[in-house]
mmCIF file of C-alpha atoms and ligand atoms in Angstrom:
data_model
loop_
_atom_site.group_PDB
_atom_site.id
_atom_site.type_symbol
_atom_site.label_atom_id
_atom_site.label_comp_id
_atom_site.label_asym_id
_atom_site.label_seq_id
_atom_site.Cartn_x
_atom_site.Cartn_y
_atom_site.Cartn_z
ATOM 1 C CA UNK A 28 53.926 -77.775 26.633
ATOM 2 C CA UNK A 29 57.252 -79.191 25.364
ATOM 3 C CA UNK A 30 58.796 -76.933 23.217
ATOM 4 C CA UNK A 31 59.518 -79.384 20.245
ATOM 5 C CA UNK A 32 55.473 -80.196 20.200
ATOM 6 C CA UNK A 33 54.699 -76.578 19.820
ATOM 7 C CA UNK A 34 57.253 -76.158 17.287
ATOM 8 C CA UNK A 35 56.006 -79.305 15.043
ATOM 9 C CA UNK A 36 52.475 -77.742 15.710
ATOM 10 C CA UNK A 37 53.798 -74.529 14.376
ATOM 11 C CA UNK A 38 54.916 -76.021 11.408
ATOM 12 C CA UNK A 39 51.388 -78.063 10.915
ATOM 13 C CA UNK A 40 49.689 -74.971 11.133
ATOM 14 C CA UNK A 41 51.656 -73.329 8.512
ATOM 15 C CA UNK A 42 51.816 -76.194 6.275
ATOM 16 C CA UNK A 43 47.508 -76.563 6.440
ATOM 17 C CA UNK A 44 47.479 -72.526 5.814
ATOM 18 C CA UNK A 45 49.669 -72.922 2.993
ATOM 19 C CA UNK A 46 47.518 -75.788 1.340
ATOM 20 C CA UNK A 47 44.160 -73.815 1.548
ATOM 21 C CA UNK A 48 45.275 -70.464 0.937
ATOM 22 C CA UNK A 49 45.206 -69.927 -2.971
ATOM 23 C CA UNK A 50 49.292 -70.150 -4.136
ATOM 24 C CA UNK A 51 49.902 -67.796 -1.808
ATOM 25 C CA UNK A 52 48.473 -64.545 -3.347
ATOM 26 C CA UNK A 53 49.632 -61.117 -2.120
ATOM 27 C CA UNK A 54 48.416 -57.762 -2.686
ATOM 28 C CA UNK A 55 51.628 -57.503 -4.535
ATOM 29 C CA UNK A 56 50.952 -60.494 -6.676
ATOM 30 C CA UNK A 57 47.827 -58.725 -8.080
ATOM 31 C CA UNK A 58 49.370 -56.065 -8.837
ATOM 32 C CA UNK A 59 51.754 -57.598 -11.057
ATOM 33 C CA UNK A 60 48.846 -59.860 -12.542
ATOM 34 C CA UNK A 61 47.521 -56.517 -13.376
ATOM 35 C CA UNK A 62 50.537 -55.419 -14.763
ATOM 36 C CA UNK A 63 51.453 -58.553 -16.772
ATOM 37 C CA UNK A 64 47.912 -58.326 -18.650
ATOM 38 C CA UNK A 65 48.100 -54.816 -19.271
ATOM 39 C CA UNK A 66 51.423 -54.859 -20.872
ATOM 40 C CA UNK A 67 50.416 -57.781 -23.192
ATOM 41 C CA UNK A 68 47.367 -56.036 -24.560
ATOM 42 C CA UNK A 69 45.071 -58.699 -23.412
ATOM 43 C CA UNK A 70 42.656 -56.117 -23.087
ATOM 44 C CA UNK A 71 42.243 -55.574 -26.458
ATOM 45 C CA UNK A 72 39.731 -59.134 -26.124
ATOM 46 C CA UNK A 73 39.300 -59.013 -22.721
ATOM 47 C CA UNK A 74 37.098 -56.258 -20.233
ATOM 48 C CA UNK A 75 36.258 -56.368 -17.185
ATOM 49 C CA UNK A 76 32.606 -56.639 -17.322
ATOM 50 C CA UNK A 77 31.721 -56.846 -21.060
ATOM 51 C CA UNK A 78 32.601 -59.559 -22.898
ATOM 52 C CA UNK A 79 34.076 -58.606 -26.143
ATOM 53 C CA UNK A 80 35.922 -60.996 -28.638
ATOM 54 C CA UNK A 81 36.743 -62.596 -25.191
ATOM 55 C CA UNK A 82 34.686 -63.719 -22.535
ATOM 56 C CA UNK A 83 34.784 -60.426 -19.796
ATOM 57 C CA UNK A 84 37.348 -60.992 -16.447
ATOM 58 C CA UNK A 85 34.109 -61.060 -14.463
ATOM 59 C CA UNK A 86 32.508 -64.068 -16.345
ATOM 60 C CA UNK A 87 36.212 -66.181 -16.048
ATOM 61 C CA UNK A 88 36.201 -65.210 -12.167
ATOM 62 C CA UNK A 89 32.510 -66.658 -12.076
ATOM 63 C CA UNK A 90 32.786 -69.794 -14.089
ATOM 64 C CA UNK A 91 36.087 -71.127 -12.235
ATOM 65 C CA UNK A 92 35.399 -69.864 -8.360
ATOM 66 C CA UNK A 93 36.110 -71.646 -5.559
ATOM 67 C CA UNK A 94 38.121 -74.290 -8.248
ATOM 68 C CA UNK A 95 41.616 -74.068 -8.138
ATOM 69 C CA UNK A 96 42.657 -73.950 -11.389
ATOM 70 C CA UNK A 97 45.235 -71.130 -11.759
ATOM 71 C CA UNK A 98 47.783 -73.417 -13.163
ATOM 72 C CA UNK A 99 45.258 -74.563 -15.942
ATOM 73 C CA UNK A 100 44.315 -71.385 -16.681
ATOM 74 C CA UNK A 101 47.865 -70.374 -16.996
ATOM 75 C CA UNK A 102 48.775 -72.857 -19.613
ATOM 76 C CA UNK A 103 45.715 -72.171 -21.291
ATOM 77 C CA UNK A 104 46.945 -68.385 -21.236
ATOM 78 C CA UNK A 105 50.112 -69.478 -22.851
ATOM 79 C CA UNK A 106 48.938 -72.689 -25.416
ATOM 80 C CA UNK A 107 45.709 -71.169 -26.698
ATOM 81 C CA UNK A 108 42.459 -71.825 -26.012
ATOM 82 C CA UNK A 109 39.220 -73.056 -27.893
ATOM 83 C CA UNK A 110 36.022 -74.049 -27.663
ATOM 84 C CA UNK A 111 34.907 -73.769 -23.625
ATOM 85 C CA UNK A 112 33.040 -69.850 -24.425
ATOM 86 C CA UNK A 113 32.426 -69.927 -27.876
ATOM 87 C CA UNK A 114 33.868 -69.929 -31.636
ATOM 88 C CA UNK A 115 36.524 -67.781 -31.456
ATOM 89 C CA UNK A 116 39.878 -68.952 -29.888
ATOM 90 C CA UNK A 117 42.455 -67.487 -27.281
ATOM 91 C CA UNK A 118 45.185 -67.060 -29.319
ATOM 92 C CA UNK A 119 48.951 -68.670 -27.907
ATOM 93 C CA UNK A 120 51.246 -66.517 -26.150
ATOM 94 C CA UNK A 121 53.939 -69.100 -26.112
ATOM 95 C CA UNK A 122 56.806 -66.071 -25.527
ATOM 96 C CA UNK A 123 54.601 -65.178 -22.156
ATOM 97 C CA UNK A 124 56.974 -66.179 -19.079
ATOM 98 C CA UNK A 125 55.230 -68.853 -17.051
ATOM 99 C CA UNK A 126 55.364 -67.146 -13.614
ATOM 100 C CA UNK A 127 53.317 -64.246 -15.696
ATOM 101 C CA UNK A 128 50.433 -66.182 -16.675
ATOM 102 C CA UNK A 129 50.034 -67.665 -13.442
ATOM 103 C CA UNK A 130 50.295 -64.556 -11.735
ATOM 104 C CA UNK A 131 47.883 -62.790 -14.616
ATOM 105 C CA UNK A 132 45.277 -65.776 -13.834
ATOM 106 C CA UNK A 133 45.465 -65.701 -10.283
ATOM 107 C CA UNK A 134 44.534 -62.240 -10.541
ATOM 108 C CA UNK A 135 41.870 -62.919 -12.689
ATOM 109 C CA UNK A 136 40.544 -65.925 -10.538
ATOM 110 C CA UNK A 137 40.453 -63.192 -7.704
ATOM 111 C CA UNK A 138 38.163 -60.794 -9.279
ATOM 112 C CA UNK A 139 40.623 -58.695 -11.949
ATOM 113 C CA UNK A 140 41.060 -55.936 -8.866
ATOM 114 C CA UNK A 141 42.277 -52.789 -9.600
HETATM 115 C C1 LIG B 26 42.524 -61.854 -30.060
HETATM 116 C C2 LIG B 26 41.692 -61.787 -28.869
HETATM 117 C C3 LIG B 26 42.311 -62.249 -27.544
HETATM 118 C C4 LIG B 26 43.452 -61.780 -26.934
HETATM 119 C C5 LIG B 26 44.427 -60.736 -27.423
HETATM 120 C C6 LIG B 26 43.505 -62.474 -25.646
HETATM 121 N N1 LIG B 26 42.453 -63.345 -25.511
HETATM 122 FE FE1 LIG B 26 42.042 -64.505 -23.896
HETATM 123 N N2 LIG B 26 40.463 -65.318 -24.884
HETATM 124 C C7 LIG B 26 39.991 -64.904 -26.119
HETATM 125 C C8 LIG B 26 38.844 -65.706 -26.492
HETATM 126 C C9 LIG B 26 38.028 -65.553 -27.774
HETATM 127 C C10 LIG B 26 38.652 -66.625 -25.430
HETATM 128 C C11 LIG B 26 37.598 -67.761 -25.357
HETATM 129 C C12 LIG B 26 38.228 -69.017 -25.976
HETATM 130 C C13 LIG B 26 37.346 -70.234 -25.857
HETATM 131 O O1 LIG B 26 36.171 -70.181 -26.215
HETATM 132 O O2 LIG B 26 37.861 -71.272 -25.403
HETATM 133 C C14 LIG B 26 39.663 -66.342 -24.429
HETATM 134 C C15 LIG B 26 39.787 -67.001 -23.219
HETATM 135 C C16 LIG B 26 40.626 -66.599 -22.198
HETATM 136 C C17 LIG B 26 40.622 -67.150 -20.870
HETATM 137 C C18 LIG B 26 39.690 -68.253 -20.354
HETATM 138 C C19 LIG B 26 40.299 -69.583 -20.692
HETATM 139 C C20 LIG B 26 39.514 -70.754 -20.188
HETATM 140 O O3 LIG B 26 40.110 -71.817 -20.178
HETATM 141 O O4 LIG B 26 38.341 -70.641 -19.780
HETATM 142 C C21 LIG B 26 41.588 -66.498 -20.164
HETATM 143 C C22 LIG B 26 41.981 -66.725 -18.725
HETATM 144 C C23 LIG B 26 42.195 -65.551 -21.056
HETATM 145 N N3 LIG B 26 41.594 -65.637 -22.298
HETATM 146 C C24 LIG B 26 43.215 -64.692 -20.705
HETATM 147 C C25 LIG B 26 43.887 -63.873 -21.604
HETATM 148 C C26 LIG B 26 45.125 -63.193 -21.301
HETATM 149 C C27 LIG B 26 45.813 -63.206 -19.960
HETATM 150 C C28 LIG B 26 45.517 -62.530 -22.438
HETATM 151 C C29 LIG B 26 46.773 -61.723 -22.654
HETATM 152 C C30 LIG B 26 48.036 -62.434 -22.395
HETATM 153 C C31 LIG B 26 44.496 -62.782 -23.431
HETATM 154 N N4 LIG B 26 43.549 -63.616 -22.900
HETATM 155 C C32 LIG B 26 44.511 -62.272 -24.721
HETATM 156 C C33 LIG B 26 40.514 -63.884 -26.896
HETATM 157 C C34 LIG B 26 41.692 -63.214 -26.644
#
C-alpha cells in the first residue's frame, strides 16, 4: 500500500478513536477527579453509595450512562444545580477551576473509582 494512504488511514483511525472514546480519560485523570472532589469537601453531600443531602456517586453514574454529558455536568458542578433529584440544591462552586469539574465529573460518570 502507498505509504501516504496508510498514513491518512492512520490518522482516520485515530481521529474515530478519539470521537468515541469518552474525552480521553486516563487512569491518571481519575485520579485527579478523585482528588479534585476530595479536596473540595464534596463529600460532605455526596457518598458513594448512599445518598445523603446529595444524590450518592453511584445513582449520578446510573442516571447519565452511556450519555455524554461530562461537560454539562461540569457546569452544573460549578453554577449550581436544582430541581433534577429533589428539593435541595447543589450549591455553586463558581471559584472551582473548569478543567476540575470536568475532570471530577468524568470521574464520576465512570463509576467514582477508587
Ligand atoms: C451542601 C451539599 C452539597 C455539596 C457540598 C455538594 N453537592 Fe453536589 N449536589 C447536592 C444536591 C442536593 C444535589 C441534587 C440537586 C438537584 O436536585 O438538582 C447535587 C447534585 C450534584 C450532581 C448531579 C447534578 C445533575 O445535574 O444531575 C453532581 C455531579 C454533583 N452534585 C457534584 C458535586 C461536586 C463535584 C461537589 C464538590 C465540588 C458537590 N457536588 C458538592 C448537594 C451538594
Amino acid at each position: 500500500m502507498n505509504k501516504a494512504i496508510i498514513k491518512l488511514l492512520a490518522t482516520a483511525t485515530l481521529f474515530a478513536g478519539s470521537m468515541l472514546a469518552p474525552p480521553s480519560t486516563t487512569a491518571a485523570d481519575l485520579k485527579a477527579g478523585q482528588k479534585a472532589f476530595d479536596a473540595n469537601s464534596c463529600s460532605s453531600c455526596h457518598e458513594l453509595s448512599a445518598s445523603t443531602i446529595g444524590p450518592s456517586l453511584k445513582d449520578i453514574a446510573r442516571r447519565y450512562k452511556g450519555q455524554p454529558v461530562e461537560r454539562e455536568l461540569a457546569q452544573r458542578i460549578r453554577a449550581g444545580s436544582a430541581g433534577r433529584w429533589g428539593g435541595v440544591p447543589h450549591p455553586a462552586y463558581e471559584g472551582l477551576d473548569e478543567a476540575d469539574a470536568l475532570i471530577i465529573a468524568t470521574w464520576i460518570l465512570g463509576g467514582a473509582p477508587r
